[in-house]
Short mmCIF file of C-alpha atoms in Angstrom, two decimals:
data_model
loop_
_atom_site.label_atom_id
_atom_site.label_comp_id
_atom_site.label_asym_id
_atom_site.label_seq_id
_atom_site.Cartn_x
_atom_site.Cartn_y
_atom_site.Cartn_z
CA UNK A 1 -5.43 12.31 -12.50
CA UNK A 2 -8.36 14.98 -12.30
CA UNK A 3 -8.78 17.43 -15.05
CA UNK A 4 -11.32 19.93 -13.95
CA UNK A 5 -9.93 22.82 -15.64
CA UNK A 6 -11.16 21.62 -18.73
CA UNK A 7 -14.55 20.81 -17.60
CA UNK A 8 -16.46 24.20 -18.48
CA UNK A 9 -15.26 23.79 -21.53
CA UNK A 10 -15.98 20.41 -22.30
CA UNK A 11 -19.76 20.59 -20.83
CA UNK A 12 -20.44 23.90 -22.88
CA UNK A 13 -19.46 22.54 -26.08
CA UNK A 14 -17.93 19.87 -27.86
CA UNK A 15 -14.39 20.81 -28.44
CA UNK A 16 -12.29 19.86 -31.54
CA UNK A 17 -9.74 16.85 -30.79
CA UNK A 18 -8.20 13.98 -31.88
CA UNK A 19 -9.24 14.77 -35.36
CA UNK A 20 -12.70 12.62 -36.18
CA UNK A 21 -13.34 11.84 -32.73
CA UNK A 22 -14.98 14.64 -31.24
CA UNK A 23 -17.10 15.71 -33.47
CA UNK A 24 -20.15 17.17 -32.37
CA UNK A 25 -22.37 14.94 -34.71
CA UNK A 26 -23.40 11.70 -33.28
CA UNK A 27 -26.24 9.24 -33.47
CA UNK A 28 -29.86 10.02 -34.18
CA UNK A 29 -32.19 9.36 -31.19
CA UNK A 30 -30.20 11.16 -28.52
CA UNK A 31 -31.91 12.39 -25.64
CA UNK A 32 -30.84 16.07 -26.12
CA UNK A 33 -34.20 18.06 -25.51
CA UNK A 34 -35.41 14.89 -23.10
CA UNK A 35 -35.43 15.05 -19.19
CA UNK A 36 -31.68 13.64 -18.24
CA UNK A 37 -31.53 10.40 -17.26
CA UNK A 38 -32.74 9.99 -13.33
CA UNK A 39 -30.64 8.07 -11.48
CA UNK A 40 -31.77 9.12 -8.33
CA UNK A 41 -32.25 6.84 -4.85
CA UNK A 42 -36.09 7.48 -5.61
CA UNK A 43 -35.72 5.79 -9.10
CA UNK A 44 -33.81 2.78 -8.08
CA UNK A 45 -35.31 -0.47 -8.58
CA UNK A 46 -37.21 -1.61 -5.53
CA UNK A 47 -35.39 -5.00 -4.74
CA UNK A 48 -32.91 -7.70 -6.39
CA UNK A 49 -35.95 -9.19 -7.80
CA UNK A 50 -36.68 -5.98 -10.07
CA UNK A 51 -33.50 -6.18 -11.81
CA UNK A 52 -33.28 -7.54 -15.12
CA UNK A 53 -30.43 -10.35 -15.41
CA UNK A 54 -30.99 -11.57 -18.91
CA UNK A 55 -29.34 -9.09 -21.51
CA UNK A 56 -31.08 -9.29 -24.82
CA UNK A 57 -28.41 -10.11 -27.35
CA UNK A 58 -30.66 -9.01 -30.80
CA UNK A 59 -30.60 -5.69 -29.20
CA UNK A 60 -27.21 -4.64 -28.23
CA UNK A 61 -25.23 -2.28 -30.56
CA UNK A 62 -22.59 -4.55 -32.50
CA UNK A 63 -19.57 -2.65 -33.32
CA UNK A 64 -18.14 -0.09 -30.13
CA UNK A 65 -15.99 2.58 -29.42
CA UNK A 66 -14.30 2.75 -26.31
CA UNK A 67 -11.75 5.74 -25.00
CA UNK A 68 -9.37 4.94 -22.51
CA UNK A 69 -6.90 8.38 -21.42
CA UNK A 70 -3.96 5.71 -20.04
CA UNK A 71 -1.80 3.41 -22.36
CA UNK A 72 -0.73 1.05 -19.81
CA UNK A 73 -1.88 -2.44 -20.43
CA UNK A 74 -4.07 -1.95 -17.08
CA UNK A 75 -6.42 0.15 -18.50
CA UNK A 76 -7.02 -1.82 -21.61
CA UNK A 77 -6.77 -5.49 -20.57
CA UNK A 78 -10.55 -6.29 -19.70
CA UNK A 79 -10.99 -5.21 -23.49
CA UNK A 80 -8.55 -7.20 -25.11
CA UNK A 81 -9.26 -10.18 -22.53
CA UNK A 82 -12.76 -10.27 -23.22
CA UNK A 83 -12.44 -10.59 -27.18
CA UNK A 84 -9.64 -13.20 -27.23
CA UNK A 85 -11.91 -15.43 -24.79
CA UNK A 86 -15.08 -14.29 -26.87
CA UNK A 87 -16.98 -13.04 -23.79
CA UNK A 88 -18.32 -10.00 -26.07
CA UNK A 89 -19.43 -11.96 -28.90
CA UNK A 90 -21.21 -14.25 -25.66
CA UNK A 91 -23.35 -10.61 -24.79
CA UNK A 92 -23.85 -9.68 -28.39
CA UNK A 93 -21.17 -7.57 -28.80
CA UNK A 94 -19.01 -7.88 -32.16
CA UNK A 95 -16.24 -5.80 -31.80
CA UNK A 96 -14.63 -2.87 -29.60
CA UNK A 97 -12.23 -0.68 -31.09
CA UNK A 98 -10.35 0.99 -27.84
CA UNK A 99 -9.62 5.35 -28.85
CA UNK A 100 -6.48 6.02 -26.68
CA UNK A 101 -6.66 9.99 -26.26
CA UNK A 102 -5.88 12.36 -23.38
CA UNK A 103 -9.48 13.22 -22.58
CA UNK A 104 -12.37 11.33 -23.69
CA UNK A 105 -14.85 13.39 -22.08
CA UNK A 106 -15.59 15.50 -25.71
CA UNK A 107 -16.27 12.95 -27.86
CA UNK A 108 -18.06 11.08 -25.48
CA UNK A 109 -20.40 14.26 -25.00
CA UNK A 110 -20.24 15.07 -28.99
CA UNK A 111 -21.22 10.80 -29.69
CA UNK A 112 -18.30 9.24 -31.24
CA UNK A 113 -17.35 7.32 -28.28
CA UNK A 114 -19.80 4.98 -26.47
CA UNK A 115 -18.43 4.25 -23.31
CA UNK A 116 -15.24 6.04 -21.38
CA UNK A 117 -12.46 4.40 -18.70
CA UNK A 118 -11.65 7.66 -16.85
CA UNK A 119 -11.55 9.49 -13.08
CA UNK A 120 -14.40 9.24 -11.64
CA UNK A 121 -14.47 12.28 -10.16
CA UNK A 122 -13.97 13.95 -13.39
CA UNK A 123 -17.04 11.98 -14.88
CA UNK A 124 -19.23 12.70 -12.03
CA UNK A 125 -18.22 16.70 -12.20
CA UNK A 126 -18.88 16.59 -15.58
CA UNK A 127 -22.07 14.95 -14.74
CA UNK A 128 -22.92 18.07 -13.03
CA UNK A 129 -21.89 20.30 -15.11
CA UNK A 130 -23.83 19.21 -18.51
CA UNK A 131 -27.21 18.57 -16.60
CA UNK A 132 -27.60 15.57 -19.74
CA UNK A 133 -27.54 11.92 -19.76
CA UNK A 134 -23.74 11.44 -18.99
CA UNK A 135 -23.36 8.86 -15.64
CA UNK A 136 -20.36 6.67 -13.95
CA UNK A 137 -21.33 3.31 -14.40
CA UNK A 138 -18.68 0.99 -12.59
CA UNK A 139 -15.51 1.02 -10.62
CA UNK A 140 -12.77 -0.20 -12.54
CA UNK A 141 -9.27 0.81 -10.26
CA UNK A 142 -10.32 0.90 -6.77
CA UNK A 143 -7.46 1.15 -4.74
CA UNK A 144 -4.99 3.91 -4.53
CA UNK A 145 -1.40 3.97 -4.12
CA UNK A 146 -0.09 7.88 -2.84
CA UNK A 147 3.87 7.12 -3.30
CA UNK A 148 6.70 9.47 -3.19
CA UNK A 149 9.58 8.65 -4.89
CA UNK A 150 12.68 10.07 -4.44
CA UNK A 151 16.37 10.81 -5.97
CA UNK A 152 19.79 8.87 -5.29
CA UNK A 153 20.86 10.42 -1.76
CA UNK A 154 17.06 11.40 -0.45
CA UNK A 155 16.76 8.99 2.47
CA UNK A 156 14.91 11.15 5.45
CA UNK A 157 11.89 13.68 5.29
CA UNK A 158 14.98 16.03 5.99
CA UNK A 159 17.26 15.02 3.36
CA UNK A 160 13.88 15.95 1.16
CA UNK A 161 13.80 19.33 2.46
CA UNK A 162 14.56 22.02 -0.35
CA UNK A 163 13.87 19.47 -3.08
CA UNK A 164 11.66 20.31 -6.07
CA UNK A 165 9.11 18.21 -6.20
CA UNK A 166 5.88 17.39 -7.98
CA UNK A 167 2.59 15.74 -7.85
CA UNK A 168 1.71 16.61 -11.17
CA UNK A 169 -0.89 19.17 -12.35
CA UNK A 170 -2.00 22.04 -9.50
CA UNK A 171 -5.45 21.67 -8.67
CA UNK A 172 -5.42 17.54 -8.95
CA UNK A 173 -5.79 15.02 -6.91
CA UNK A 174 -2.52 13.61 -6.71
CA UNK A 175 -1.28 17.07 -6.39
CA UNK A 176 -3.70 17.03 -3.08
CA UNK A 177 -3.13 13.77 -1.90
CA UNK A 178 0.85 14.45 -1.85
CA UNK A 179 0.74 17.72 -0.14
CA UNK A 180 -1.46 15.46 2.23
CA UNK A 181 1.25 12.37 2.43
CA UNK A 182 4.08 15.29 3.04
CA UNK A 183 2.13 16.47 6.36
CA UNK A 184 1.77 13.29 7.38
CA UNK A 185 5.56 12.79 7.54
CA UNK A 186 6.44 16.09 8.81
CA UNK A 187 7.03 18.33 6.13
CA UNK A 188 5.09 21.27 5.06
CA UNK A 189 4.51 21.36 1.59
CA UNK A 190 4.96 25.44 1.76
CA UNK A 191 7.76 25.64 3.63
CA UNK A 192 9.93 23.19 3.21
CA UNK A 193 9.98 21.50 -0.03
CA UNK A 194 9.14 23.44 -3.95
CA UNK A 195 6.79 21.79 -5.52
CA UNK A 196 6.12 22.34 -9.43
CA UNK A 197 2.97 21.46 -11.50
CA UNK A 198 3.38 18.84 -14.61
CA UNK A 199 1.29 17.52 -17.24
CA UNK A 200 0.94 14.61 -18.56
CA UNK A 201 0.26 11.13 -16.19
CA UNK A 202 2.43 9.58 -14.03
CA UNK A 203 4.95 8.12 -16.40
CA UNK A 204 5.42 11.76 -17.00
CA UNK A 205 6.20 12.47 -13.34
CA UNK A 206 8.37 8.82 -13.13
CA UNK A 207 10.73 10.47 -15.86
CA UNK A 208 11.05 13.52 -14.58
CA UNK A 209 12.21 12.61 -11.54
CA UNK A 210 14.85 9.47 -13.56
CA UNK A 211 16.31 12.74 -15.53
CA UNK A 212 16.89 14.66 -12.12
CA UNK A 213 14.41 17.87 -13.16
CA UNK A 214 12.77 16.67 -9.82
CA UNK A 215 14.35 15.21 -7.02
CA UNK A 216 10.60 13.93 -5.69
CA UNK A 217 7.52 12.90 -7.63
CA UNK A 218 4.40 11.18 -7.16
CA UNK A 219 4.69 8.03 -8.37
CA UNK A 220 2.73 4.38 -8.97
CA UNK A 221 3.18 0.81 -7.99
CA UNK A 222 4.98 -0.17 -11.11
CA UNK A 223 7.79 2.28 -10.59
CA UNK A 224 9.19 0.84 -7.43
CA UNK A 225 11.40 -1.30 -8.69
CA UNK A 226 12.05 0.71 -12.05
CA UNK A 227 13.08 3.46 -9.15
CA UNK A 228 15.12 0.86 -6.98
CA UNK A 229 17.13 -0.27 -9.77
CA UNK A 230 18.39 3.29 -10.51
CA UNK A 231 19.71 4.22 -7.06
CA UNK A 232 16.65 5.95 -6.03
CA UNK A 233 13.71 4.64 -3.13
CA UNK A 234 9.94 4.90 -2.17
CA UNK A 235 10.41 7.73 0.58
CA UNK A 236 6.66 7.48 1.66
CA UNK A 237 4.11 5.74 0.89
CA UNK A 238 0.41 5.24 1.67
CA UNK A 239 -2.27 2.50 0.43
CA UNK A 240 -6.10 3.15 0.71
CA UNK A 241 -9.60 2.35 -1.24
CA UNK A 242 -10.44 4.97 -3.30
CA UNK A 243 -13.12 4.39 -6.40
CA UNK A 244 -11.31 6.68 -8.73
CA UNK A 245 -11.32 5.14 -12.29
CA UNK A 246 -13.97 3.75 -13.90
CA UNK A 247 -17.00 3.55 -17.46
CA UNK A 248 -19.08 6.15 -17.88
CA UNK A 249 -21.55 7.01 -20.82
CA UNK A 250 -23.67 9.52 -22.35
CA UNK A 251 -26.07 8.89 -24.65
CA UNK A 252 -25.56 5.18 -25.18
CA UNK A 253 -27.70 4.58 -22.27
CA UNK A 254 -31.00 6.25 -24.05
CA UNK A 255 -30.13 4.72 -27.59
CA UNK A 256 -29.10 1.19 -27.03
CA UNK A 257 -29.84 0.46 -23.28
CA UNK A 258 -28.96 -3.22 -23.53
CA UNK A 259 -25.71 -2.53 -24.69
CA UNK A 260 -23.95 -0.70 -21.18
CA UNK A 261 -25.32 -4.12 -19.26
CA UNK A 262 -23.66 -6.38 -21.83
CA UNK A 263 -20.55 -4.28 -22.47
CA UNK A 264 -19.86 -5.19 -18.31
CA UNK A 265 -21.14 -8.42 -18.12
CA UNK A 266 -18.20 -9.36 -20.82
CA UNK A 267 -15.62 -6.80 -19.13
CA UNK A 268 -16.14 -8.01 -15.80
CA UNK A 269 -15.92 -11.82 -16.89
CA UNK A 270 -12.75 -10.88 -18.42
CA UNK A 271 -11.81 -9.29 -15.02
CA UNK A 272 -12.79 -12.65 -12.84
CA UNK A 273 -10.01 -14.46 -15.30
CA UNK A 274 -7.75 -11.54 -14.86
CA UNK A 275 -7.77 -10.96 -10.93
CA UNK A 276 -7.30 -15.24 -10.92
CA UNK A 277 -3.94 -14.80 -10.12
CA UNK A 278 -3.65 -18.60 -11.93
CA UNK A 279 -4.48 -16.77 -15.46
CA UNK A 280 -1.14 -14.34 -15.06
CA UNK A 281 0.94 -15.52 -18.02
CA UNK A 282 -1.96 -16.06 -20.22
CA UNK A 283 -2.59 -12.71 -19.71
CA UNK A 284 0.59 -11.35 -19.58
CA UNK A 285 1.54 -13.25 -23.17
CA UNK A 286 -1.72 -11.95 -24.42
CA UNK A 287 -1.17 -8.36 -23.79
CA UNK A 288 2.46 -8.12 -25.11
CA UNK A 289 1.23 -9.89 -28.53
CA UNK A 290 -0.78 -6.89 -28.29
CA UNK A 291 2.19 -4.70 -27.99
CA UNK A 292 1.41 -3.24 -25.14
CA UNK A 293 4.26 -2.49 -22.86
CA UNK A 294 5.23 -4.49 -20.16
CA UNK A 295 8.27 -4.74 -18.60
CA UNK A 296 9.83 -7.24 -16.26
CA UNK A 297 9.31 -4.18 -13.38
CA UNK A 298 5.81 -3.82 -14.46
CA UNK A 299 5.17 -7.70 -14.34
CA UNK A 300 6.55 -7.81 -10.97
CA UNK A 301 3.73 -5.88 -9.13
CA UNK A 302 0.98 -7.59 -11.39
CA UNK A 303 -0.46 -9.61 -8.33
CA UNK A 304 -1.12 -5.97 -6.43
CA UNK A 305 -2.26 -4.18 -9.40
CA UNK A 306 -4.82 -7.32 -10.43
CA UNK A 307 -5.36 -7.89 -6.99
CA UNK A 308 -9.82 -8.21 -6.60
CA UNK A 309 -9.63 -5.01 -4.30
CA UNK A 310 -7.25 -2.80 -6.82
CA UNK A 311 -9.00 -3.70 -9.99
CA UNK A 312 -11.93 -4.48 -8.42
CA UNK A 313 -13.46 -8.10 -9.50
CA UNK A 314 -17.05 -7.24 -9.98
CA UNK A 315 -17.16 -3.36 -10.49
CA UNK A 316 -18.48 -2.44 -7.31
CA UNK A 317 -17.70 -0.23 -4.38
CA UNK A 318 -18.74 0.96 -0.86
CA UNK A 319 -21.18 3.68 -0.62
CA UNK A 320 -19.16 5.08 2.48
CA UNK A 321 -15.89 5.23 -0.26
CA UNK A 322 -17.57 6.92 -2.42
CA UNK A 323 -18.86 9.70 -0.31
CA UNK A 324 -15.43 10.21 1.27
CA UNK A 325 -14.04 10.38 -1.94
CA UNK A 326 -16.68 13.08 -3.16
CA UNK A 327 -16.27 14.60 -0.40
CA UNK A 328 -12.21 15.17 -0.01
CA UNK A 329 -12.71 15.96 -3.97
CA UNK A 330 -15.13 19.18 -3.71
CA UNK A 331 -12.35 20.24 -0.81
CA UNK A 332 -9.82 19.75 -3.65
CA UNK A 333 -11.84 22.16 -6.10
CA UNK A 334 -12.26 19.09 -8.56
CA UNK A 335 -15.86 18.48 -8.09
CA UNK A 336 -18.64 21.01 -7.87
CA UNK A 337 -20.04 22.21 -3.81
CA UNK A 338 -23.31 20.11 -2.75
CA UNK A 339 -22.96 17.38 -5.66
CA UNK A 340 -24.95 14.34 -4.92
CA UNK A 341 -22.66 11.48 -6.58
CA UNK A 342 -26.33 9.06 -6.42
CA UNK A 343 -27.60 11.46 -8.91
CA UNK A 344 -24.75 11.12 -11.20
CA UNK A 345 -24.03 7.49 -10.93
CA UNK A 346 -26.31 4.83 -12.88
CA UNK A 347 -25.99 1.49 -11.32
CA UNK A 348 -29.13 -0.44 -12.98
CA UNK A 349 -26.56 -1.47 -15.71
CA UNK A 350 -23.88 -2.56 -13.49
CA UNK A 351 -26.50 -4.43 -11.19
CA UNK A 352 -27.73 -6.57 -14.40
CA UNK A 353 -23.87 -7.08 -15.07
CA UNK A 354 -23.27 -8.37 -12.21
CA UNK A 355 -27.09 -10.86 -12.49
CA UNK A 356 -26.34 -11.94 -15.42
CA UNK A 357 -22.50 -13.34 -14.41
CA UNK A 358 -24.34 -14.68 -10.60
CA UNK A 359 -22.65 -11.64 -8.99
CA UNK A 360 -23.65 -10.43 -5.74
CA UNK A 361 -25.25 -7.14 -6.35
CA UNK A 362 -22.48 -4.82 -5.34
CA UNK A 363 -23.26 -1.70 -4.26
CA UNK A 364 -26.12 -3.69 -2.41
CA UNK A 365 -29.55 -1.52 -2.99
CA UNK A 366 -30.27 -1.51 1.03
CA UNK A 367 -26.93 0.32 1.72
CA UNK A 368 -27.84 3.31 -0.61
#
């Protein structure tokens, strides 16, 4: 899911893409020639009490614009959720008009995007890189699923051997993470198997390996039974919690900083009606009116992928997650050496999210 190779570019200057979106203009009052924003453990607010759970409506910016890199009704649903059961227009917020692209990172650096659903890791490299106001806000997908699907006839890690297979793009982290699932079953990724680098996501890698140009691929819950139903199988597969999508913003946070708070306390509502397991086909009918795609396959595994611990019901992680994931992703090359995520990460407007609904703060402030 990572896309560090673009990074330099994208943290130097504002590239050119998706037409009007990443321009390089953006709104007056950004924080350009101002110190970046400190999010540091020495800034933090002292104690629950400290934190502001009342978002002031009159100022929080009306009309947004969101960019979300995935398609899949997953990424999108908190959106749409929120505005059908007016949970925006409850924190002030009049509209959100969702910006599908590839990579939101330049126009949320150039200003015509306000908030971004994207890796975290990617975010908090970026973070890094630019030195400005850009910081991960909240954890959106929390769990992981490493899966390796397989062709018709693959039923052993030595049926597998001499297969081309891929885990997407060289250099990311589901590349990593496969090589890693492979050793863990016995087969060395050098040695025994090809593996190939693709673009694109993982309903990329899912049709590569239907139209037989792989004969292995990393792959996501949804596919099982997609996978199933056309003679192939789930060879491995491994389940952990990993923090690796989730909002980020830039300059939003200096300009309108009532307006990250509200944008979660409505999202994260949305989520507490989405994870309610009860709420399924109101969700479910809500999303296809939207056209979004949803198959009866990709219905199937709603109760994992809504689960409260996959799309996590308040936005919040464990410290100890996120350092291991840091960690494993400067080994992969994906984040910078000796990046502090603390410095990079902005909880203050998650924390008043999570006030304002009656949330448990979540990272607690002790455990940082």
């Amino acid at each position: 899911m990572n896309r560090f190779p673009k990074l330099l570019a994208t943290v130097s200057a504002c590239l050119v893409v998706v037409g009007s979106l990443a321009g390089c203009g953006g709104s007056s009052g950004s924080a350009t020639t101002a110190a970046p924003l400190d999010a540091s453990k020495a800034n933090l607010p002292k104690s629950a009490d400290d934190i502001n759970g009342t978002i002031d409506t009159s100022k929080v910016k009306k009309d947004l614009v969101v960019g979300v890199d995935n398609p899949y009704y997953l990424f999108h649903e908190d959106i749409e959720v929120a505005a059908a059961n007016g949970y925006f227009k409850e924190f002030g917020i009049n509209s959100v008009d969702i910006k599908t692209v590839d990579d939101p990172l330049p126009p949320l650096i150039g200003g015509s995007l306000d908030l971004m659903l994207y890796d975290t890791d990617t975010a908090i490299a970026a973070a890094k890189k630019s030195n400005g106001d850009l910081r991960f806000l909240s954890v959106y997908l929390g769990g992981e699923a490493n899966i390796l699907g397989v062709a018709p006839g693959i039923n052993t890690a030595e049926d597998l051997k001499g297969k081309t297979i891929t885990g997407g793009q060289f250099g990311s982290r589901n590349d990593a993470i496969l090589r890693e699932l492979l050793q863990a079953n016995g087969i060395d990724p050098a040695k025994d198997v090809k593996i190939v680098s693709t673009g694109g996501q993982s309903e990329t890698r899912f049709q590569a390996l239907l139209a037989g140009t792989v004969q292995g691929a990393s792959i996501q819950l949804r596919h099982e039974l997609l996978l199933q139903q056309a003679g192939g199988k789930v060879l491995f597969k491994q389940t952990r919690d990993v923090p690796q999508v989730g909002w980020s913003a830039d300059r939003l946070l200096r300009d309108s900083p009532e307006t990250a708070p509200a944008f979660l306390a409505a999202t994260l509502k949305a989520r507490q009606f989405i994870t309610n397991q009860a709420n399924k086909a109101t969700v479910l009918a809500l999303m296809r009116g939207k056209k979004y795609n949803i198959p009866p396959a990709y219905e199937d595994v709603y109760t994992q992928e809504n689960s409260t611990t996959y799309h996590v019901a308040d936005g919040g992680f464990k410290p100890a997650d996120m350092d291991k994931f840091i960690a494993d992703q400067i080994g992969f090359k994906n984040v910078p050496p000796g990046t502090d995520w603390h410095q990079y990460t902005y909880l203050v407007p998650l924390w008043r999210a999570q006030k304002a609904l009656g949330l448990p703060l979540n990272p607690a402030l002790q455990g940082l």
